Amino acid sequence: MTQIVDQLHAEIARFHDGPETDAMLLMLHVHQQGFRAHGCSSQWAKLQGARAI
């Protein structure tokens, strides 16, 4: 069990310590939208379409 936790910790550290990629920025953006009071509806996302992530 400890080996699995250690492996996951190492992978998470590599992910967060690595360079910012478009995929990483997109994942962070989606994660942030999950904390909006009304969620992230498709209509709201459509209205944000002209903005950079």
CSV table of N, CA and C in Angstrom, one decimal:
chain,number,residue,atom,x,y,z
A,1,MET,N,0.8,-1.2,0.0
A,1,MET,CA,0.0,0.0,0.0
A,1,MET,C,0.9,1.2,0.0
A,2,THR,N,1.9,1.3,0.8
A,2,THR,CA,2.8,2.4,0.9
A,2,THR,C,3.5,2.7,-0.5
A,3,GLN,N,3.8,1.6,-1.2
A,3,GLN,CA,4.4,1.8,-2.5
A,3,GLN,C,3.5,2.6,-3.5
A,4,ILE,N,2.2,2.2,-3.4
A,4,ILE,CA,1.2,2.9,-4.3
A,4,ILE,C,1.1,4.4,-4.0
A,5,VAL,N,1.1,4.7,-2.7
A,5,VAL,CA,1.0,6.1,-2.3
A,5,VAL,C,2.2,6.8,-2.7
A,6,ASP,N,3.4,6.2,-2.5
A,6,ASP,CA,4.6,6.9,-2.9
A,6,ASP,C,4.7,7.1,-4.4
A,7,GLN,N,4.2,6.2,-5.1
A,7,GLN,CA,4.2,6.3,-6.6
A,7,GLN,C,3.3,7.4,-7.0
A,8,LEU,N,2.1,7.5,-6.5
A,8,LEU,CA,1.2,8.5,-6.8
A,8,LEU,C,1.7,9.9,-6.4
A,9,HIS,N,2.3,10.0,-5.3
A,9,HIS,CA,2.9,11.2,-4.8
A,9,HIS,C,4.0,11.7,-5.8
A,10,ALA,N,4.8,10.8,-6.2
A,10,ALA,CA,5.9,11.2,-7.1
A,10,ALA,C,5.3,11.6,-8.5
A,11,GLU,N,4.3,11.0,-9.0
A,11,GLU,CA,3.7,11.4,-10.2
A,11,GLU,C,3.0,12.7,-10.1
A,12,ILE,N,2.3,13.0,-9.0
A,12,ILE,CA,1.7,14.3,-8.8
A,12,ILE,C,2.7,15.4,-8.7
A,13,ALA,N,3.8,15.1,-8.0
A,13,ALA,CA,4.9,16.1,-7.9
A,13,ALA,C,5.4,16.4,-9.3
A,14,ARG,N,5.7,15.4,-10.1
A,14,ARG,CA,6.2,15.6,-11.5
A,14,ARG,C,5.2,16.5,-12.3
A,15,PHE,N,4.0,16.2,-12.2
A,15,PHE,CA,2.9,16.9,-12.9
A,15,PHE,C,2.9,18.4,-12.5
A,16,HIS,N,3.0,18.7,-11.2
A,16,HIS,CA,2.9,20.1,-10.8
A,16,HIS,C,4.2,20.8,-10.9
A,17,ASP,N,5.3,20.1,-10.9
A,17,ASP,CA,6.6,20.8,-11.1
A,17,ASP,C,7.0,21.0,-12.5
A,18,GLY,N,6.3,20.3,-13.4
A,18,GLY,CA,6.7,20.4,-14.8
A,18,GLY,C,6.3,21.8,-15.5
A,19,PRO,N,6.7,21.9,-16.7
A,19,PRO,CA,6.3,23.2,-17.4
A,19,PRO,C,4.8,23.3,-17.7
A,20,GLU,N,4.3,24.5,-17.7
A,20,GLU,CA,2.9,24.7,-18.0
A,20,GLU,C,2.6,24.4,-19.5
A,21,THR,N,1.7,23.4,-19.7
A,21,THR,CA,1.3,23.1,-21.1
A,21,THR,C,-0.1,23.5,-21.3
A,22,ASP,N,-0.5,23.5,-22.5
A,22,ASP,CA,-1.9,23.9,-22.8
A,22,ASP,C,-2.9,22.9,-22.1
A,23,ALA,N,-2.5,21.7,-22.1
A,23,ALA,CA,-3.4,20.7,-21.5
A,23,ALA,C,-3.5,20.9,-20.0
A,24,MET,N,-2.4,21.3,-19.3
A,24,MET,CA,-2.4,21.6,-17.9
A,24,MET,C,-3.2,22.8,-17.6
A,25,LEU,N,-3.1,23.9,-18.4
A,25,LEU,CA,-3.9,25.1,-18.3
A,25,LEU,C,-5.4,24.8,-18.4
A,26,LEU,N,-5.7,24.0,-19.4
A,26,LEU,CA,-7.1,23.6,-19.6
A,26,LEU,C,-7.6,22.9,-18.4
A,27,MET,N,-6.9,21.9,-17.9
A,27,MET,CA,-7.3,21.2,-16.7
A,27,MET,C,-7.5,22.1,-15.5
A,28,LEU,N,-6.6,23.0,-15.3
A,28,LEU,CA,-6.8,24.0,-14.2
A,28,LEU,C,-8.0,24.8,-14.4
A,29,HIS,N,-8.2,25.3,-15.6
A,29,HIS,CA,-9.4,26.1,-15.9
A,29,HIS,C,-10.7,25.3,-15.6
A,30,VAL,N,-10.8,24.1,-16.1
A,30,VAL,CA,-12.0,23.3,-15.8
A,30,VAL,C,-12.2,23.1,-14.3
A,31,HIS,N,-11.1,22.8,-13.6
A,31,HIS,CA,-11.2,22.6,-12.2
A,31,HIS,C,-11.7,23.9,-11.5
A,32,GLN,N,-11.2,25.0,-11.9
A,32,GLN,CA,-11.7,26.3,-11.3
A,32,GLN,C,-13.1,26.5,-11.5
A,33,GLN,N,-13.6,26.2,-12.7
A,33,GLN,CA,-15.0,26.4,-13.0
A,33,GLN,C,-16.0,25.5,-12.2
A,34,GLY,N,-15.5,24.4,-11.7
A,34,GLY,CA,-16.3,23.6,-10.9
A,34,GLY,C,-16.6,24.2,-9.5
A,35,PHE,N,-15.9,25.2,-9.2
A,35,PHE,CA,-16.2,25.9,-7.9
A,35,PHE,C,-17.1,27.1,-8.0
A,36,ARG,N,-17.6,27.4,-9.2
A,36,ARG,CA,-18.5,28.5,-9.4
A,36,ARG,C,-19.8,28.2,-8.7
A,37,ALA,N,-20.5,29.2,-8.2
A,37,ALA,CA,-21.7,28.9,-7.5
A,37,ALA,C,-22.8,28.2,-8.3
A,38,HIS,N,-22.8,28.5,-9.6
A,38,HIS,CA,-23.8,27.8,-10.5
A,38,HIS,C,-23.2,26.8,-11.4
A,39,GLY,N,-22.0,26.3,-11.1
A,39,GLY,CA,-21.4,25.3,-11.9
A,39,GLY,C,-20.9,25.9,-13.2
A,40,CYS,N,-20.7,25.1,-14.2
A,40,CYS,CA,-20.2,25.5,-15.5
A,40,CYS,C,-21.1,25.0,-16.6
A,41,SER,N,-22.2,25.7,-16.9
A,41,SER,CA,-23.2,25.2,-17.8
A,41,SER,C,-22.6,25.4,-19.3
A,42,SER,N,-23.2,24.7,-20.2
A,42,SER,CA,-22.7,24.8,-21.6
A,42,SER,C,-23.0,26.2,-22.1
A,43,GLN,N,-24.1,26.9,-21.7
A,43,GLN,CA,-24.4,28.2,-22.1
A,43,GLN,C,-23.4,29.2,-21.6
A,44,TRP,N,-23.0,29.1,-20.3
A,44,TRP,CA,-22.0,30.0,-19.8
A,44,TRP,C,-20.7,29.8,-20.5
A,45,ALA,N,-20.3,28.5,-20.7
A,45,ALA,CA,-19.0,28.2,-21.4
A,45,ALA,C,-19.0,28.8,-22.9
A,46,LYS,N,-20.2,28.7,-23.5
A,46,LYS,CA,-20.3,29.3,-24.9
A,46,LYS,C,-20.1,30.8,-24.8
A,47,LEU,N,-20.6,31.5,-23.9
A,47,LEU,CA,-20.4,32.9,-23.7
A,47,LEU,C,-18.9,33.3,-23.5
A,48,GLN,N,-18.2,32.3,-22.9
A,48,GLN,CA,-16.8,32.6,-22.6
A,48,GLN,C,-15.9,32.2,-23.7
A,49,GLY,N,-16.4,31.7,-24.8
A,49,GLY,CA,-15.7,31.2,-25.9
A,49,GLY,C,-14.6,32.1,-26.6
A,50,ALA,N,-14.8,33.4,-26.5
A,50,ALA,CA,-13.9,34.3,-27.2
A,50,ALA,C,-12.7,34.6,-26.2
A,51,ARG,N,-12.7,34.2,-25.0
A,51,ARG,CA,-11.7,34.5,-24.0
A,51,ARG,C,-10.6,33.4,-24.0
A,52,ALA,N,-9.4,33.8,-23.7
A,52,ALA,CA,-8.4,32.8,-23.5
A,52,ALA,C,-8.6,32.0,-22.2
A,53,ILE,N,-8.1,30.9,-22.1
A,53,ILE,CA,-8.2,30.1,-20.9
A,53,ILE,C,-7.6,30.8,-19.8
